[in-house]
mmCIF file of N, CA and C in Angstrom:
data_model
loop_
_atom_site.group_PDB
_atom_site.id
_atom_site.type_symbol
_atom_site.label_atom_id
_atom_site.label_comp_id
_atom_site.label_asym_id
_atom_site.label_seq_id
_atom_site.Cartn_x
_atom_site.Cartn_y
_atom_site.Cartn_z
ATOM 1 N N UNK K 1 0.838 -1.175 0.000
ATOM 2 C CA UNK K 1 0.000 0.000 0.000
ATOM 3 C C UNK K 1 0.883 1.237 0.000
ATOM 4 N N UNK K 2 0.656 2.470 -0.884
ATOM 5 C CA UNK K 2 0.899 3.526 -1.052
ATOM 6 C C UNK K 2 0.287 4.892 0.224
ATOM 7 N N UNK K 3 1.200 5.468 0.786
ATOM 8 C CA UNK K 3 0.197 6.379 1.566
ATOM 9 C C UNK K 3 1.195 7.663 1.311
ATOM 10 N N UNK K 4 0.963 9.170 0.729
ATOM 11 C CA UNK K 4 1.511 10.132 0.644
ATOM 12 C C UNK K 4 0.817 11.189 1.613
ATOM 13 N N UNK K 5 2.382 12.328 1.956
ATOM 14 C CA UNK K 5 1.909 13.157 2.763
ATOM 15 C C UNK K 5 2.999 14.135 2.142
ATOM 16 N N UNK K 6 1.895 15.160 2.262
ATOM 17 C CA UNK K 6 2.489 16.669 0.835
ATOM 18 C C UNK K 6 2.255 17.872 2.170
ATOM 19 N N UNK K 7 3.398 18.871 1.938
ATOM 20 C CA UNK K 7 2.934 19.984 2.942
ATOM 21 C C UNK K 7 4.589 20.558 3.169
ATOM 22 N N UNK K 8 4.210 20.856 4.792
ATOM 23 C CA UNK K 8 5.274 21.317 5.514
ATOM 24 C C UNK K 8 5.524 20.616 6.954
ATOM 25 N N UNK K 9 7.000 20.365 7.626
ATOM 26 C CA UNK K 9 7.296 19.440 8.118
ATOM 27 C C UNK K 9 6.901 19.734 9.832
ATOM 28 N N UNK K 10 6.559 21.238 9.792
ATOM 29 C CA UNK K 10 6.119 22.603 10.895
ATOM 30 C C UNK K 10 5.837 21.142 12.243
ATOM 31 N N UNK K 11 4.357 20.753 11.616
ATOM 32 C CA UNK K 11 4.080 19.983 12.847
ATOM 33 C C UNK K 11 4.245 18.004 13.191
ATOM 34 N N UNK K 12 4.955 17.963 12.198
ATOM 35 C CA UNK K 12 5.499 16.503 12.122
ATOM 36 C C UNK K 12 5.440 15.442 13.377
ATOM 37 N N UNK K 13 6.311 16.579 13.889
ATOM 38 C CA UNK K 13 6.643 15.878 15.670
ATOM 39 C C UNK K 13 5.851 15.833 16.097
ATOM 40 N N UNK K 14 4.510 16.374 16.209
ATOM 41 C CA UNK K 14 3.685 16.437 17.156
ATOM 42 C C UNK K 14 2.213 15.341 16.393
ATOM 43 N N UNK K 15 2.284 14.688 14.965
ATOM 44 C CA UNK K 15 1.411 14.545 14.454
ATOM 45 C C UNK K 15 1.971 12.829 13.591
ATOM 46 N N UNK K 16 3.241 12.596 13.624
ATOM 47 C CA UNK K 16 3.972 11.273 12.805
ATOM 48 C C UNK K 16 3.627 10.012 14.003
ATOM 49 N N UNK K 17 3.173 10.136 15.428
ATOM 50 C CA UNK K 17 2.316 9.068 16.063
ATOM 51 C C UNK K 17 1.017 8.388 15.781
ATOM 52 N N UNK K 18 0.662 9.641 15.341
ATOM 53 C CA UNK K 18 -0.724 9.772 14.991
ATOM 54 C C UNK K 18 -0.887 8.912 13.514
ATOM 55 N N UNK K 19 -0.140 10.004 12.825
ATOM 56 C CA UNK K 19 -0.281 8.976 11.387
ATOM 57 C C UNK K 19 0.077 7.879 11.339
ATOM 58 N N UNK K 20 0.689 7.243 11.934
ATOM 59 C CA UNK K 20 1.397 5.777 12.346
ATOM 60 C C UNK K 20 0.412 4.701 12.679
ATOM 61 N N UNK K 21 -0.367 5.030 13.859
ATOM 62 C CA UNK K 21 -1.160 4.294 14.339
ATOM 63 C C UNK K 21 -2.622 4.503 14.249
ATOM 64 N N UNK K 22 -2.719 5.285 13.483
ATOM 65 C CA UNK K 22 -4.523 5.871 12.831
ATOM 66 C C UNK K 22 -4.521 5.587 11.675
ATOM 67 N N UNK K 23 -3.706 5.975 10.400
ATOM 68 C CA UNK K 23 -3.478 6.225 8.994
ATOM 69 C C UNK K 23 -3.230 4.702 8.671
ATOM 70 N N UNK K 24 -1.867 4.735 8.780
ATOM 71 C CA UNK K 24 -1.167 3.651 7.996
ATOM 72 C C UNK K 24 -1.481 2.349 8.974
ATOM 73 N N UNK K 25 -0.778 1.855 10.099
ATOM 74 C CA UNK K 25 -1.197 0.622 10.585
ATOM 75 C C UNK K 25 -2.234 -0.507 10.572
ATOM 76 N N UNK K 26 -3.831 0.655 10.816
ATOM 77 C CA UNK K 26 -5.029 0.154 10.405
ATOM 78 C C UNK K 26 -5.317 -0.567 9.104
ATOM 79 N N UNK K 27 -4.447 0.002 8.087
ATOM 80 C CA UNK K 27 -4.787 0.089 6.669
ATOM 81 C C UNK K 27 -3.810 -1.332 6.376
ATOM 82 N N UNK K 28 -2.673 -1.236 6.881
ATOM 83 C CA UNK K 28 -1.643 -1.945 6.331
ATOM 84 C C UNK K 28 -0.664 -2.469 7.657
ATOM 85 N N UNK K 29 -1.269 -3.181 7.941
ATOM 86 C CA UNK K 29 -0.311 -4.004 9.474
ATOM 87 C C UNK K 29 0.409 -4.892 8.898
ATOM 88 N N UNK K 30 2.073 -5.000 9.726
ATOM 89 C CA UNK K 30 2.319 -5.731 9.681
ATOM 90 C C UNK K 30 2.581 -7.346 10.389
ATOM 91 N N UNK K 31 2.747 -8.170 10.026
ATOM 92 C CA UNK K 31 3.835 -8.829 8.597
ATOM 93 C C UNK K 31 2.867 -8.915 7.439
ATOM 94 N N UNK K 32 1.684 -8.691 7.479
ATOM 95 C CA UNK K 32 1.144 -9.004 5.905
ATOM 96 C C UNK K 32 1.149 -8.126 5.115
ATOM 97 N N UNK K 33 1.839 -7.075 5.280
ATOM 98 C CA UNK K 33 1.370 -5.667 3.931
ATOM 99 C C UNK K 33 3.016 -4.757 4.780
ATOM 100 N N UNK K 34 2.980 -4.910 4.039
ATOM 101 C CA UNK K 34 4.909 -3.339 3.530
ATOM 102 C C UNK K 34 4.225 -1.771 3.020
ATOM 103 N N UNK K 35 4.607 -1.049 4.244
ATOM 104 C CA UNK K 35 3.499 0.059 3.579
ATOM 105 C C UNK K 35 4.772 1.153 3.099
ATOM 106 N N UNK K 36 4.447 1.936 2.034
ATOM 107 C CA UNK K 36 5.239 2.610 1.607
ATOM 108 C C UNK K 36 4.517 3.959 1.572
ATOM 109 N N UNK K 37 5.613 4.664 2.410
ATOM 110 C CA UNK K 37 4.962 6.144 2.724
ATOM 111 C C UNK K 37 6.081 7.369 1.582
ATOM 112 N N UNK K 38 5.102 7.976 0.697
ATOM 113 C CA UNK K 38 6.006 9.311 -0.037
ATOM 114 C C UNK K 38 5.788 10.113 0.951
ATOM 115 N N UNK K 39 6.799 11.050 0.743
ATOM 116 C CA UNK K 39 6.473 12.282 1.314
ATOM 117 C C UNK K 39 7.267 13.200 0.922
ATOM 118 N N UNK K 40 6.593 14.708 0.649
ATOM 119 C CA UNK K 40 6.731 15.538 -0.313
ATOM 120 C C UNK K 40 6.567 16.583 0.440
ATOM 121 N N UNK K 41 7.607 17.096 1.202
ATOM 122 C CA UNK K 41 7.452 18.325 1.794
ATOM 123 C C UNK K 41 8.058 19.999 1.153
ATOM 124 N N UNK K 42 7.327 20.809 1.806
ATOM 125 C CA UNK K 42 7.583 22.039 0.575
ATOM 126 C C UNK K 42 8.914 22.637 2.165
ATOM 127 N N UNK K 43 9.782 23.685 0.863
ATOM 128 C CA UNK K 43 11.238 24.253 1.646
ATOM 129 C C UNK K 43 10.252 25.466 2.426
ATOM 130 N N UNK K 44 9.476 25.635 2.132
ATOM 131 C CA UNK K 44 8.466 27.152 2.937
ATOM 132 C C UNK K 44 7.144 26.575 4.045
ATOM 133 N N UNK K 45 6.737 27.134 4.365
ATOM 134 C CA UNK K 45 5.659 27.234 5.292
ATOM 135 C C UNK K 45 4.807 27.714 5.410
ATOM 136 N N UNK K 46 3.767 27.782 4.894
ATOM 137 C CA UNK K 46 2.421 29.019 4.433
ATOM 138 C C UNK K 46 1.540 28.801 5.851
ATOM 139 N N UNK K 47 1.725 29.319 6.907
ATOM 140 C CA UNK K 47 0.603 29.509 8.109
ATOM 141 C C UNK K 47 -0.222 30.551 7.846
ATOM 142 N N UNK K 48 -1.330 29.750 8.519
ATOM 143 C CA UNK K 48 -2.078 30.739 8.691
ATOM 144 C C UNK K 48 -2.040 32.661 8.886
ATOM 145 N N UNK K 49 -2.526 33.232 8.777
ATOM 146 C CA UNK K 49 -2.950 34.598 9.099
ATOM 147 C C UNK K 49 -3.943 34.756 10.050
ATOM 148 N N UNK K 50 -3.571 35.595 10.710
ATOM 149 C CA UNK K 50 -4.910 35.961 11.719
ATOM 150 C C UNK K 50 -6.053 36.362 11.456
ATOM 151 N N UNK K 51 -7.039 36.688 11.776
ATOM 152 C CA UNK K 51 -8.624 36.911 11.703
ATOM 153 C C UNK K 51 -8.211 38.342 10.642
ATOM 154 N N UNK K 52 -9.249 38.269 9.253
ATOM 155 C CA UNK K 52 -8.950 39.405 8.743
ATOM 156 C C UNK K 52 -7.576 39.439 7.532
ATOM 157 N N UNK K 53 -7.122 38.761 7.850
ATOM 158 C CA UNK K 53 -5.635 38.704 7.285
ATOM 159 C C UNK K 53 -6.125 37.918 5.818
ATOM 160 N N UNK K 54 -5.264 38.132 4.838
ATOM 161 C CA UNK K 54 -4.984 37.662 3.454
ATOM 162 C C UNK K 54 -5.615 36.143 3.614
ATOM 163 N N UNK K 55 -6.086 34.982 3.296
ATOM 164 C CA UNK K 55 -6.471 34.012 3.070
ATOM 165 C C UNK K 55 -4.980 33.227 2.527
ATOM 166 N N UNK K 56 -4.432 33.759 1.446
ATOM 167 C CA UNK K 56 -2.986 33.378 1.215
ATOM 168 C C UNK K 56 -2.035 33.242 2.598
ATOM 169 N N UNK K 57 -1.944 33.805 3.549
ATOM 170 C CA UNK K 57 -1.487 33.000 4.813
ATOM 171 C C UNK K 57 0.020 34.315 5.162
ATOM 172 N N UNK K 58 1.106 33.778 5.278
ATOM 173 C CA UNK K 58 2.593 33.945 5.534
ATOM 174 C C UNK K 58 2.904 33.069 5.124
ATOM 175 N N UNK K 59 3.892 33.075 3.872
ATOM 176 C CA UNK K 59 5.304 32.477 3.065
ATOM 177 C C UNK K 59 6.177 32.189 4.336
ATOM 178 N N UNK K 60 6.928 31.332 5.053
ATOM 179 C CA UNK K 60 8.076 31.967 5.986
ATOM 180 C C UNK K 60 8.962 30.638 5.404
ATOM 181 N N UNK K 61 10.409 30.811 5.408
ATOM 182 C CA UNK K 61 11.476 29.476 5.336
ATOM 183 C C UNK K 61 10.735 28.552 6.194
ATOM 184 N N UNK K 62 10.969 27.679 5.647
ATOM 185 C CA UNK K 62 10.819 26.150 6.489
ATOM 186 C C UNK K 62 11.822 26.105 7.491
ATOM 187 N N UNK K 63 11.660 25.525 8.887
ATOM 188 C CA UNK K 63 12.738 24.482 9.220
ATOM 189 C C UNK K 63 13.233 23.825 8.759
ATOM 190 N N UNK K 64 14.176 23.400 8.476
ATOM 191 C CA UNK K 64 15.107 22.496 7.710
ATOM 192 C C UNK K 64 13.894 21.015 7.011
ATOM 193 N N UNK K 65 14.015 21.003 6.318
ATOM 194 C CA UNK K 65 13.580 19.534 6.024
ATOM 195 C C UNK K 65 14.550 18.316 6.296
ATOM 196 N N UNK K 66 15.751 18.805 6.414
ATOM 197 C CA UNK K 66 16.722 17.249 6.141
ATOM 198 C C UNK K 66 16.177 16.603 7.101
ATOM 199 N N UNK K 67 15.987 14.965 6.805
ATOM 200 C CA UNK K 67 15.799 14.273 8.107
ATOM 201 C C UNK K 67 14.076 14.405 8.547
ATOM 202 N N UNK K 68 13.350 15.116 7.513
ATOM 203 C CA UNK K 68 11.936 14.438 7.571
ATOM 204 C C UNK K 68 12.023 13.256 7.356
ATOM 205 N N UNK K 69 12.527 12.364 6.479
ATOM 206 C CA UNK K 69 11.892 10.849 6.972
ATOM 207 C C UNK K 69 12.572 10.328 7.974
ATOM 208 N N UNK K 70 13.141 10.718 8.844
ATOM 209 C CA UNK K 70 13.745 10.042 10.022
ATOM 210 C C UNK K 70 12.643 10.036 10.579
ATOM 211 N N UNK K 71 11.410 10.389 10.826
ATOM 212 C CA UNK K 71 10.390 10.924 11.919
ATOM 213 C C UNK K 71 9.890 9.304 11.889
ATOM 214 N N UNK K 72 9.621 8.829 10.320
ATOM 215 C CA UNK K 72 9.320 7.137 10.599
ATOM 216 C C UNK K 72 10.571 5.936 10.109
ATOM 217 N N UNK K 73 11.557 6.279 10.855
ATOM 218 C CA UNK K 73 12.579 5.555 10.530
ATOM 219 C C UNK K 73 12.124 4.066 11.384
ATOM 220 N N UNK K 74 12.640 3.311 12.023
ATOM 221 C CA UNK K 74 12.308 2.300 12.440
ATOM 222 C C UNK K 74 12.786 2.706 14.124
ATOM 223 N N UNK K 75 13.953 3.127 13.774
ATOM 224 C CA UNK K 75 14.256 3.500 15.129
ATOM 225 C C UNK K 75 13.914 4.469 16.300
ATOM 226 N N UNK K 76 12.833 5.351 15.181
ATOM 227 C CA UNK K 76 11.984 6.315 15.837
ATOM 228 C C UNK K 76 10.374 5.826 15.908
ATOM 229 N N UNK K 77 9.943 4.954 15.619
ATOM 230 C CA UNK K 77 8.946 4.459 15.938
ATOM 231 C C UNK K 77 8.423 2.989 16.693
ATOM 232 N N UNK K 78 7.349 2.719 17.394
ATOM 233 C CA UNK K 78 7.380 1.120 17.752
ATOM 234 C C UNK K 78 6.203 0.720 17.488
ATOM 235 N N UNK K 79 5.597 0.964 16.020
ATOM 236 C CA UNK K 79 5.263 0.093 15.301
ATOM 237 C C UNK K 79 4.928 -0.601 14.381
ATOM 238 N N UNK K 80 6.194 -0.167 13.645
ATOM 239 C CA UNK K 80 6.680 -0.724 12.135
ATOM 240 C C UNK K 80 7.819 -0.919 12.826
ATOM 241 N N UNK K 81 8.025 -2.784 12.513
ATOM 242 C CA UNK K 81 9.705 -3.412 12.605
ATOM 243 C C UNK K 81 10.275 -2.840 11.082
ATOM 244 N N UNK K 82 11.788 -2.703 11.311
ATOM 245 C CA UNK K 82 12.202 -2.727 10.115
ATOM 246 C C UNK K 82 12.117 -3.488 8.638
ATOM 247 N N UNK K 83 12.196 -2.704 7.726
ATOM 248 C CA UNK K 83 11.247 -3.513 6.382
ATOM 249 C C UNK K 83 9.919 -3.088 6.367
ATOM 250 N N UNK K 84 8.923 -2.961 7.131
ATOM 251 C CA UNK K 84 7.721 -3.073 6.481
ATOM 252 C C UNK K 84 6.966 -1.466 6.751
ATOM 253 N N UNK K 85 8.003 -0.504 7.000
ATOM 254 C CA UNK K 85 7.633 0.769 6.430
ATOM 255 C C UNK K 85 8.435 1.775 5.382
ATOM 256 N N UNK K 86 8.467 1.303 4.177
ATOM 257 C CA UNK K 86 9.563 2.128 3.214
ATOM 258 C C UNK K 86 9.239 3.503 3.513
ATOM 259 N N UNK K 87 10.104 4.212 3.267
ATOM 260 C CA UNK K 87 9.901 5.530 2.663
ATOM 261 C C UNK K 87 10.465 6.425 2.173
ATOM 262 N N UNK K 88 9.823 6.911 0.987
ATOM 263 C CA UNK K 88 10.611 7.705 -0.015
ATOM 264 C C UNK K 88 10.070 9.198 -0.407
ATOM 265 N N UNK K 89 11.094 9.676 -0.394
ATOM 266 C CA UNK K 89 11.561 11.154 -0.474
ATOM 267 C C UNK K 89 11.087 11.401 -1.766
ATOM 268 N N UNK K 90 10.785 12.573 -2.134
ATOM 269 C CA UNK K 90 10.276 13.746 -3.138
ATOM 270 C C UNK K 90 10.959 14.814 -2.971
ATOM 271 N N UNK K 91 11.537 15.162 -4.001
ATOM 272 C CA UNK K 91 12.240 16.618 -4.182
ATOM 273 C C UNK K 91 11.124 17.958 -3.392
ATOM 274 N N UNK K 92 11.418 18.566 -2.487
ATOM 275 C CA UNK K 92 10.798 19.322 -1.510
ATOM 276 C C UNK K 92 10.482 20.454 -3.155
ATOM 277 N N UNK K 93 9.552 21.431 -2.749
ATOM 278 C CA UNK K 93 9.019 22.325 -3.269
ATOM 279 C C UNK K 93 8.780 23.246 -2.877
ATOM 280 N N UNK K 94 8.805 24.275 -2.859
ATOM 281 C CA UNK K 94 8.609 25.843 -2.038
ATOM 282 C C UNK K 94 7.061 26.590 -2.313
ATOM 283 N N UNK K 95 5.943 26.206 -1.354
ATOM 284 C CA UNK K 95 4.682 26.498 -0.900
ATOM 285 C C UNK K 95 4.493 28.547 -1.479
ATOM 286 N N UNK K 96 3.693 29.061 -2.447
ATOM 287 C CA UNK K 96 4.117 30.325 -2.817
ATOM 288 C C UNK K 96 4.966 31.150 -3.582
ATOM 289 N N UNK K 97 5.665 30.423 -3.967
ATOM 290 C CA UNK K 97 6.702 30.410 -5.158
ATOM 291 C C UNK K 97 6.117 30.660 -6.481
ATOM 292 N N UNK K 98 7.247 31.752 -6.898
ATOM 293 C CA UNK K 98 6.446 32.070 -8.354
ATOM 294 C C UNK K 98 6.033 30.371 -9.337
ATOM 295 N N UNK K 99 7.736 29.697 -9.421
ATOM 296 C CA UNK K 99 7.822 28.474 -9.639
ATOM 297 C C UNK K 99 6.374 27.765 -9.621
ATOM 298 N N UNK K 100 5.879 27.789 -8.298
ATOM 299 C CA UNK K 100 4.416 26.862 -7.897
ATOM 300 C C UNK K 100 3.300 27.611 -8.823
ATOM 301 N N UNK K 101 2.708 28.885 -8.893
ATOM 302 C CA UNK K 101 1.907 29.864 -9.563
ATOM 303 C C UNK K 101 2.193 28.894 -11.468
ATOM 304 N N UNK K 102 3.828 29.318 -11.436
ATOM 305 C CA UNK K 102 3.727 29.218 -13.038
ATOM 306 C C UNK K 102 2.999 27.342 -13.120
ATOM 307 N N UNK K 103 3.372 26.735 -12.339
ATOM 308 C CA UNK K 103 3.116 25.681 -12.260
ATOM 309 C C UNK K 103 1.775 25.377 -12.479
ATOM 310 N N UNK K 104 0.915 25.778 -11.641
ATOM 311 C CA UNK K 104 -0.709 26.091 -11.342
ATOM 312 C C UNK K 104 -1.095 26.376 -12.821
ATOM 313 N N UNK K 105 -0.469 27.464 -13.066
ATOM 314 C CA UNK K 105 -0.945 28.111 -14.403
ATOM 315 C C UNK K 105 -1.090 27.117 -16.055
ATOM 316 N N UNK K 106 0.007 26.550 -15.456
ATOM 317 C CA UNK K 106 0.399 25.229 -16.866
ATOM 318 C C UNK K 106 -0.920 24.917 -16.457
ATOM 319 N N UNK K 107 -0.853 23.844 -15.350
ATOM 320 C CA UNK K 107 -1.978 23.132 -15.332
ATOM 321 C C UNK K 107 -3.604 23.115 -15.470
ATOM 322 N N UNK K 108 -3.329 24.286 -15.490
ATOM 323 C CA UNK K 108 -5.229 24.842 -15.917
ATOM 324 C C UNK K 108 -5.393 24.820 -16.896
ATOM 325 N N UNK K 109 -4.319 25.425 -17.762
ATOM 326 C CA UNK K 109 -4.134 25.539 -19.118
ATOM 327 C C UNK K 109 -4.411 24.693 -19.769
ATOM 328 N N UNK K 110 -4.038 23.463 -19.566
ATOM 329 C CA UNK K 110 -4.051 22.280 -20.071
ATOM 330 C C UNK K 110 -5.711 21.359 -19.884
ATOM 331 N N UNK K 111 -6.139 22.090 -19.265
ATOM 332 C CA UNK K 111 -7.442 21.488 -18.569
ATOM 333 C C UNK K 111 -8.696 21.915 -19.652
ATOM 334 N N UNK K 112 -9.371 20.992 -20.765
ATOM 335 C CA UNK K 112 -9.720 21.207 -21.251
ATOM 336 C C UNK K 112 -11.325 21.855 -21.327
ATOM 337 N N UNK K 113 -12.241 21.219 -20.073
ATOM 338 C CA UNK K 113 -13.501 21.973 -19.510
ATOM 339 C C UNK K 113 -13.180 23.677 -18.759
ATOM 340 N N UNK K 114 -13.979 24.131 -18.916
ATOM 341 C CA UNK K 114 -14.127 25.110 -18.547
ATOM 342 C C UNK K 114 -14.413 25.758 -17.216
ATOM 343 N N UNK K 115 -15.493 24.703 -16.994
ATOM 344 C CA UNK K 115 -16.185 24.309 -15.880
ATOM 345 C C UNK K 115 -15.394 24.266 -14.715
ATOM 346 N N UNK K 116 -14.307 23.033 -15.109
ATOM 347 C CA UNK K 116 -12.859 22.514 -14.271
ATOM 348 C C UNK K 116 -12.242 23.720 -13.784
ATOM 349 N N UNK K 117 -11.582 24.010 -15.159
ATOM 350 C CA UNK K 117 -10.445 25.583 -14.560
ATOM 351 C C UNK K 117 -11.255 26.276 -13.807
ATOM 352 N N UNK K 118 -12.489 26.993 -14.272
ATOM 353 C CA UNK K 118 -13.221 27.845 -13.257
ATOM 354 C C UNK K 118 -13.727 27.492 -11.319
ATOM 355 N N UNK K 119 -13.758 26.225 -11.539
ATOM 356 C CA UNK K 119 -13.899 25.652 -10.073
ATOM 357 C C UNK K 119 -12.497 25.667 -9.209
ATOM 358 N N UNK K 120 -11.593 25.250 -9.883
ATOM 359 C CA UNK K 120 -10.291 25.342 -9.600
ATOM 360 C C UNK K 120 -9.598 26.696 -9.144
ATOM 361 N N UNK K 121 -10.111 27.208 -10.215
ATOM 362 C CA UNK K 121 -9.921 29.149 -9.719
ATOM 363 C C UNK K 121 -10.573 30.029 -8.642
ATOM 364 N N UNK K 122 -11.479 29.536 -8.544
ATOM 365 C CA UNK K 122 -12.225 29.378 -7.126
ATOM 366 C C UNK K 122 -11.600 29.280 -5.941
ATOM 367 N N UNK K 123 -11.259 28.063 -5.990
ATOM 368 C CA UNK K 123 -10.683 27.406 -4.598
ATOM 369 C C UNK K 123 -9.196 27.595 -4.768
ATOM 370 N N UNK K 124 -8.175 27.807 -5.626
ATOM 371 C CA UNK K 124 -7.213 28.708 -5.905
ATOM 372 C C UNK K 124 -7.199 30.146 -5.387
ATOM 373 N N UNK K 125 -8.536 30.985 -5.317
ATOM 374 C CA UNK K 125 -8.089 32.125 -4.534
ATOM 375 C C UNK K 125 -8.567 32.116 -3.691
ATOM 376 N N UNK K 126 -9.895 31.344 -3.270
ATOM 377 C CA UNK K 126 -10.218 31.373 -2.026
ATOM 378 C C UNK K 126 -9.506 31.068 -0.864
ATOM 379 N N UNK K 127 -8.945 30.134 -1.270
ATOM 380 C CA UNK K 127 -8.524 29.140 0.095
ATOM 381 C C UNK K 127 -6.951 28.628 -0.407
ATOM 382 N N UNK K 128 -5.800 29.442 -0.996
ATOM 383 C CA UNK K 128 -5.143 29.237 -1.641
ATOM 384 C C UNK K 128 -3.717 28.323 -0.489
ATOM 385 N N UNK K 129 -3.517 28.449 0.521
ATOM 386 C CA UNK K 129 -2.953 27.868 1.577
ATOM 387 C C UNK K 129 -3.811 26.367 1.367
ATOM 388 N N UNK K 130 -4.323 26.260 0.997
ATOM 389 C CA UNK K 130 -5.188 24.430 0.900
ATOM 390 C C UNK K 130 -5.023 23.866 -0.453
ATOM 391 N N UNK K 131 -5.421 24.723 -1.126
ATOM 392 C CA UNK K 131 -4.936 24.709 -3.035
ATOM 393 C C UNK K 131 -3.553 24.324 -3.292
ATOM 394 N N UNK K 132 -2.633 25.086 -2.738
ATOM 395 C CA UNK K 132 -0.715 24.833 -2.757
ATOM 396 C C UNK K 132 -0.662 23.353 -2.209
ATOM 397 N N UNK K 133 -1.474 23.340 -0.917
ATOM 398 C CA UNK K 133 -0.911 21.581 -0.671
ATOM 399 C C UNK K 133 -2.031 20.473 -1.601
ATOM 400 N N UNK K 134 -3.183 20.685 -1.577
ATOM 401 C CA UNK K 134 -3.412 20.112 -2.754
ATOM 402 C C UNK K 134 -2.839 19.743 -4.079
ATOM 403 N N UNK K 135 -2.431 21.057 -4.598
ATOM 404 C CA UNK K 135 -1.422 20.902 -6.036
ATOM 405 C C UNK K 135 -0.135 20.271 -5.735
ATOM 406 N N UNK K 136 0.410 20.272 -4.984
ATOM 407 C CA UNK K 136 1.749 19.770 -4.756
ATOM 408 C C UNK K 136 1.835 18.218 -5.098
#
């Protein structure tokens, strides 16, 4: 089984128990299933804004990413034995980035309903901090 997690690494520590034993375990226990977790974290951090504030959030540097997948290494968790939780890395991406926009932009482009792009554009400016980790 495949399980991906796209974003920022902000609350990891406080939330990689959780996904462990809610998410993935339930789904894929072992010894009968090898679960393989991507994960695709962006180099920025788009938090929230306060009441009133832009919907687009705060851009800020990330904490370091190196060493996000250590969080489910074997030796940091107890319960995946070694082997039966892979996990593989994705080139990180920067959350707000013109890069991400031009990116967005291809992809609408390419989207041949109308209907689509326009719903998309929607929830692109509405809620654009949810849209970035979506698209990612």
């Amino acid at each position: 089984r495949v399980f991906i997690l796209v974003g920022g690494v902000r609350t990891l520590s406080q939330t990689q128990d959780s996904i462990l034993k809610n998410l993935i375990y339930p789904i894929c226990a072992p010894p009968t299933c090898i679960a393989h977790l991507v994960i695709h974290f962006s180099r920025a951090d788009n938090r929230p804004g306060s009441k009133g504030e832009d919907p687009g959030g705060k851009v800020l540097a990330a904490d370091s990413n190196d060493g996000a997948s250590d969080f489910f290494a074997p030796l940091n968790n107890d319960i995946f034995p070694d082997g039966f939780l892979i996990v593989h890395e994705v080139d990180g991406y920067e959350i707000g980035s013109a890069e991400e926009q031009r990116a967005m932009d291809l992809m609408e482009s390419e989207i041949e309903d109308p209907e689509v792009v326009h719903r998309l554009r929607v929830i692109r400016y509405g809620d654009p901090r949810r849209y970035s980790m979506w698209f990612a």
